[in-house]
C-alpha positions as a printed NumPy array, in Angstrom:
array([[127.981, 123.38 ,  90.978],
       [127.41 , 123.55 ,  94.762],
       [126.189, 120.509,  96.658],
       [122.597, 121.766,  96.879],
       [122.351, 122.189,  93.112],
       [123.83 , 118.748,  92.437],
       [121.434, 117.188,  94.945],
       [118.449, 118.741,  93.17 ],
       [119.758, 117.622,  89.801],
       [120.2  , 114.   ,  90.925],
       [117.098, 113.846,  93.094],
       [118.915, 112.999,  96.347],
       [119.38 , 114.775,  99.656],
       [122.478, 116.967, 100.152],
       [123.326, 114.872, 103.219],
       [123.455, 111.791, 100.959],
       [126.04 , 113.456,  98.715],
       [128.135, 114.406, 101.741],
       [127.969, 110.81 , 102.994],
       [129.058, 109.464,  99.606],
       [131.932, 111.955,  99.623],
       [133.051, 111.03 , 103.132],
       [132.732, 107.251, 102.75 ],
       [133.594, 106.614,  99.112],
       [135.421, 109.713,  97.845],
       [132.677, 110.663,  95.39 ],
       [132.781, 114.348,  96.198],
       [134.168, 117.376,  94.41 ],
       [137.619, 116.752,  92.94 ],
       [139.123, 120.201,  93.428],
       [138.909, 123.221,  95.67 ],
       [137.934, 126.575,  94.251],
       [138.466, 130.016,  95.699],
       [136.501, 130.469,  98.9  ],
       [135.349, 128.088, 101.593],
       [133.139, 125.767,  99.526],
       [134.057, 123.12 ,  97.017],
       [132.255, 122.769,  93.71 ],
       [131.284, 119.69 ,  91.683],
       [132.611, 119.589,  88.151],
       [131.141, 117.74 ,  85.171],
       [133.279, 114.66 ,  85.837],
       [132.18 , 114.576,  89.489],
       [128.524, 114.702,  88.458],
       [129.153, 112.042,  85.822],
       [130.504, 109.682,  88.507],
       [127.432, 110.239,  90.631],
       [125.166, 109.467,  87.67 ],
       [127.088, 106.247,  87.041],
       [126.677, 105.37 ,  90.714],
       [122.916, 105.862,  90.513],
       [122.691, 103.562,  87.487],
       [124.637, 100.886,  89.339],
       [122.28 , 101.242,  92.319],
       [119.332, 100.706,  89.984],
       [120.959,  97.505,  88.721],
       [120.931,  96.139,  92.272],
       [124.46 ,  96.988,  93.421],
       [125.121,  97.919,  97.029],
       [126.176, 101.493,  97.734],
       [129.82 , 100.478,  98.121],
       [129.761,  98.416,  94.913],
       [128.104, 101.259,  93.013],
       [130.753, 103.701,  94.237],
       [133.603, 101.39 ,  93.146],
       [131.958, 100.952,  89.759],
       [131.678, 104.718,  89.253],
       [135.3  , 105.331,  90.248],
       [136.535, 102.535,  87.965],
       [134.61 , 103.905,  85.   ],
       [135.628, 107.515,  85.647],
       [138.774, 107.584,  87.845],
       [139.674, 110.769,  89.631],
       [142.783, 112.575,  88.438],
       [145.637, 112.874,  90.979],
       [145.844, 116.283,  92.694],
       [148.868, 117.447,  90.684],
       [147.566, 116.312,  87.323],
       [146.636, 118.87 ,  84.711],
       [142.867, 118.875,  84.472],
       [141.391, 117.876,  81.16 ],
       [137.855, 118.503,  79.991],
       [135.873, 115.454,  80.992],
       [133.367, 113.919,  78.645],
       [129.967, 113.711,  80.273],
       [128.715, 110.279,  81.235],
       [126.832, 108.775,  78.303],
       [123.063, 108.828,  78.72 ],
       [121.449, 105.414,  79.233],
       [120.298, 104.845,  75.673],
       [119.765, 101.139,  76.382],
       [117.236,  99.69 ,  78.769],
       [118.339,  98.657,  82.25 ],
       [117.917,  94.998,  83.153],
       [117.723,  94.504,  86.914],
       [117.913,  90.915,  88.155],
       [116.036,  90.36 ,  91.382],
       [115.135,  87.206,  93.317],
       [111.636,  87.466,  91.784],
       [112.917,  87.644,  88.211],
       [114.271,  90.255,  85.85 ],
       [112.909,  93.794,  85.757],
       [113.624,  96.06 ,  82.797],
       [113.506,  99.848,  82.918],
       [113.268, 101.335,  79.409],
       [115.965, 103.628,  78.064],
       [115.735, 107.305,  78.836],
       [114.147, 109.41 ,  76.177],
       [116.049, 112.537,  75.164],
       [114.379, 115.831,  76.057],
       [111.314, 116.408,  73.924],
       [110.99 , 112.757,  72.92 ],
       [107.813, 112.204,  74.9  ],
       [104.631, 112.268,  72.856],
       [103.358, 115.319,  74.709],
       [106.61 , 117.174,  74.094],
       [107.583, 117.1  ,  77.748],
       [111.001, 116.414,  79.217],
       [110.27 , 113.451,  81.451],
       [109.07 , 110.165,  79.977],
       [108.314, 107.068,  82.052],
       [111.934, 105.909,  82.217],
       [113.112, 109.317,  83.44 ],
       [110.338, 109.27 ,  86.044],
       [111.496, 105.809,  87.134],
       [115.074, 106.948,  87.601],
       [114.085, 110.073,  89.501],
       [111.709, 108.044,  91.685],
       [114.434, 105.488,  92.438],
       [116.898, 108.193,  93.408],
       [114.384, 109.896,  95.688],
       [113.425, 106.594,  97.327],
       [117.049, 105.582,  97.937],
       [117.621, 108.959,  99.579],
       [114.47 , 108.413, 101.733],
       [113.169, 111.705, 100.353],
       [109.49 , 111.16 , 101.189],
       [108.328, 114.506,  99.818],
       [110.181, 113.923,  96.546],
       [108.708, 110.418,  96.234],
       [105.174, 111.684,  96.841],
       [105.602, 114.498,  94.334],
       [106.969, 112.215,  91.611],
       [104.235, 109.625,  92.158],
       [101.583, 112.326,  91.864],
       [103.204, 113.68 ,  88.681],
       [103.445, 110.243,  87.055],
       [ 99.832, 109.339,  87.863],
       [ 98.511, 112.746,  86.789],
       [100.438, 112.674,  83.518],
       [ 99.825, 109.088,  82.405],
       [ 97.008, 107.734,  84.587],
       [ 97.287, 105.115,  87.352],
       [ 97.446, 102.051,  85.091],
       [100.25 , 103.275,  82.853],
       [102.126, 104.843,  85.778],
       [101.994, 101.498,  87.589],
       [103.211,  99.491,  84.597],
       [105.987, 101.826,  83.479],
       [107.16 , 103.56 ,  86.672],
       [105.893, 102.368,  90.05 ],
       [106.017,  98.582,  89.666],
       [109.487,  98.436,  88.01 ],
       [110.995, 100.665,  90.706],
       [109.307,  98.77 ,  93.558],
       [110.507,  95.443,  92.147],
       [114.05 ,  96.693,  91.627],
       [114.466,  98.296,  95.032],
       [112.637,  95.506,  96.852],
       [114.753,  92.834,  95.171],
       [117.893,  94.785,  95.981],
       [116.991,  94.936,  99.676],
       [116.139,  91.221,  99.874],
       [119.267,  90.122,  98.014],
       [121.621,  92.135, 100.219],
       [119.779,  91.615, 103.507],
       [120.098,  95.34 , 104.12 ],
       [117.557,  96.713, 106.595],
       [117.871, 100.089, 104.877],
       [116.575,  98.47 , 101.686],
       [113.534,  97.182, 103.569],
       [112.862, 100.669, 104.909],
       [113.128, 102.139, 101.392],
       [110.737,  99.516,  99.986],
       [108.222, 100.085, 102.796],
       [108.304, 103.868, 102.386],
       [107.863, 103.654,  98.627],
       [105.046, 101.12 ,  98.937],
       [103.149, 103.228, 101.468],
       [103.624, 106.344,  99.357],
       [102.391, 104.508,  96.247],
       [ 99.343, 103.23 ,  98.155],
       [ 98.431, 106.755,  99.255],
       [ 98.945, 108.128,  95.739],
       [ 96.736, 105.434,  94.187],
       [ 93.971, 105.992,  96.736],
       [ 94.058, 109.727,  95.997],
       [ 93.839, 108.901,  92.287],
       [ 90.653, 106.832,  92.799],
       [ 87.657, 109.163,  92.474],
       [ 84.441, 108.679,  94.431],
       [ 81.863, 108.032,  91.712],
       [ 78.57 , 109.899,  92.011],
       [ 76.812, 107.596,  89.526],
       [ 78.715, 104.319,  88.938],
       [ 77.981, 102.412,  85.771],
       [ 77.733,  99.123,  87.686],
       [ 74.801,  98.652,  90.071],
       [ 76.698,  96.2  ,  92.273],
       [ 80.346,  96.74 ,  93.243],
       [ 83.369,  94.762,  92.127],
       [ 85.014,  93.097,  95.113],
       [ 88.839,  93.132,  95.057],
       [ 90.631,  90.946,  97.58 ],
       [ 93.77 ,  88.93 ,  98.228],
       [ 93.975,  85.208,  98.925],
       [ 94.308,  84.457, 102.648],
       [ 98.107,  84.235, 102.791],
       [ 98.872,  87.094, 100.422],
       [100.124,  90.316, 102.002],
       [100.849,  92.259,  98.806],
       [ 97.644,  94.138,  98.074],
       [ 98.953,  97.199,  96.25 ],
       [ 97.97 ,  95.9  ,  92.754],
       [ 94.332,  95.799,  93.922],
       [ 94.425,  99.567,  94.427],
       [ 95.833,  99.897,  90.908],
       [ 92.811,  97.97 ,  89.628],
       [ 90.447, 100.07 ,  91.754],
       [ 91.878, 103.301,  90.363],
       [ 91.726, 101.98 ,  86.797],
       [ 88.142, 100.757,  87.199],
       [ 87.078, 104.074,  88.704],
       [ 88.521, 105.799,  85.649],
       [ 86.043, 103.773,  83.576],
       [ 83.166, 104.68 ,  85.866],
       [ 83.139, 101.311,  87.663],
       [ 82.83 , 101.181,  91.447],
       [ 84.92 ,  98.63 ,  93.358],
       [ 85.578,  97.729,  96.971],
       [ 89.07 ,  96.741,  98.122],
       [ 89.201,  94.299, 101.015],
       [ 92.963,  94.444, 101.444],
       [ 95.64 ,  91.792, 101.916],
       [ 95.656,  88.564, 103.942],
       [ 91.913,  88.182, 104.418],
       [ 90.857,  84.785, 105.85 ],
       [ 88.608,  82.694, 103.631],
       [ 85.691,  83.085, 106.065],
       [ 85.987,  86.88 , 105.841],
       [ 85.977,  86.73 , 102.052],
       [ 82.911,  84.48 , 102.09 ],
       [ 80.995,  86.777, 104.452],
       [ 81.898,  89.846, 102.389],
       [ 80.615,  88.195,  99.22 ],
       [ 77.326,  87.22 , 100.892],
       [ 76.804,  90.708, 102.31 ],
       [ 77.962,  92.823,  99.36 ],
       [ 76.571,  90.63 ,  96.568],
       [ 79.234,  91.913,  94.163],
       [ 78.897,  91.804,  90.402],
       [ 82.418,  90.368,  90.206],
       [ 85.111,  89.076,  92.55 ],
       [ 88.836,  89.439,  91.796],
       [ 91.303,  87.504,  93.949],
       [ 94.956,  88.53 ,  93.784],
       [ 97.873,  86.153,  94.443],
       [101.492,  87.205,  94.115],
       [103.01 ,  83.902,  95.263],
       [102.168,  80.465,  93.917],
       [102.36 ,  78.956,  97.403],
       [ 99.407,  81.131,  98.474],
       [ 97.222,  80.541,  95.4  ],
       [ 94.819,  77.666,  96.078],
       [ 92.229,  77.23 ,  93.267],
       [ 89.879,  75.442,  95.693],
       [ 89.219,  78.821,  97.319],
       [ 86.987,  79.793,  94.388],
       [ 84.84 ,  76.7  ,  94.895],
       [ 84.399,  77.564,  98.552],
       [ 83.468,  81.165,  97.793],
       [ 81.032,  80.213,  95.024],
       [ 78.699,  78.28 ,  97.336],
       [ 75.249,  79.69 ,  97.964],
       [ 72.964,  81.747,  95.772],
       [ 75.402,  84.482,  94.793],
       [ 76.178,  84.691,  91.071],
       [ 79.258,  86.879,  90.997],
       [ 81.703,  86.532,  88.135],
       [ 84.988,  85.136,  89.452],
       [ 88.403,  86.33 ,  88.311],
       [ 91.946,  85.343,  89.313],
       [ 94.699,  87.932,  89.028],
       [ 98.405,  87.97 ,  89.78 ],
       [101.498,  85.892,  88.91 ],
       [100.784,  83.352,  91.669],
       [ 97.911,  81.718,  89.807],
       [ 98.353,  78.869,  87.346],
       [ 95.595,  79.465,  84.756],
       [ 95.523,  75.77 ,  83.864],
       [ 94.499,  74.83 ,  87.412],
       [ 91.655,  77.328,  87.812],
       [ 88.038,  76.083,  87.956],
       [ 86.167,  76.259,  84.623],
       [ 84.107,  79.357,  85.505],
       [ 87.051,  81.352,  86.859],
       [ 88.762,  83.635,  84.342],
       [ 92.41 ,  84.607,  84.613],
       [ 93.161,  88.295,  84.15 ],
       [ 96.318,  89.707,  82.642],
       [ 98.157,  92.884,  83.589],
       [ 96.089,  95.725,  85.131],
       [ 95.343,  97.637,  81.884],
       [ 94.063,  94.495,  80.16 ],
       [ 92.292,  93.371,  83.342],
       [ 90.306,  96.615,  83.583],
       [ 89.229,  96.355,  79.953],
       [ 88.194,  92.717,  80.366],
       [ 86.177,  93.355,  83.531],
       [ 84.39 ,  96.264,  81.853],
       [ 83.58 ,  94.128,  78.846],
       [ 82.306,  91.174,  80.882],
       [ 80.095,  93.299,  83.128],
       [ 78.861,  95.933,  80.66 ],
       [ 79.673,  94.615,  77.202],
       [ 81.977,  97.564,  76.44 ],
       [ 85.698,  98.268,  76.679]])
């Protein structure tokens, strides 16, 4: 196969394949007639092994060494033998990051998805990771749109977007690689845009007063709030996202002005989650239901009238039930 075809198959840019060939020797093994070299099945198998190693958190150089160790290249004068294709990842991938372990499920074989399609959530996750590592913005945007359209924003977040963001973000932080930070930022911004596009403007919301979604003052990770907003909109519930790192005074003013039916405060980090914030925001005549969401909160330390929400799908159902008695 020519380089362009292999690039499309793996979801990376042709320039990335040429770089891997030049730096690590992961290019075509043999010349064919004519000016261009072609990738054989063994060459493609090595590249697939390299991508799996990248997903496990290896650096590019480590992933290349791993692929060459698993599938060494034959010396130039050796008689070529048919190479067995790289085994498909029938087991889930465990990716250890500084924030904990992330597990991508095993790839489904073609046709295994419930709708009979080729790409299940794990295949989407691998394609999204490859496109992000190649800084292929158009490919990332297309895959995010496909995942959200096919499975909805909540399921796409749980099974595709969040695992890939955690894996690639943890990889960049553990290696100190500025390229990893750029990849994480690009993927996060693309996911934010995709989630906003997936949040419809409701002509007749089921809730008379909006649901206010905000972060605690020191929290700068607000992407999960847009997941909640998209999921709530899918149930006909209108919400307003304040965004990350809002000072407590700003949160208090917003609650007084908006008079929301419910307030959800997100905290990713325990150091930023102060339960006393709810007491401060509950002063006055407003009677909004208060919810805490995110891994930073300790449910045992929350005030009695503050409810802790689970993952986004369960959180949306619980909010709907509390406000409307359905869900």
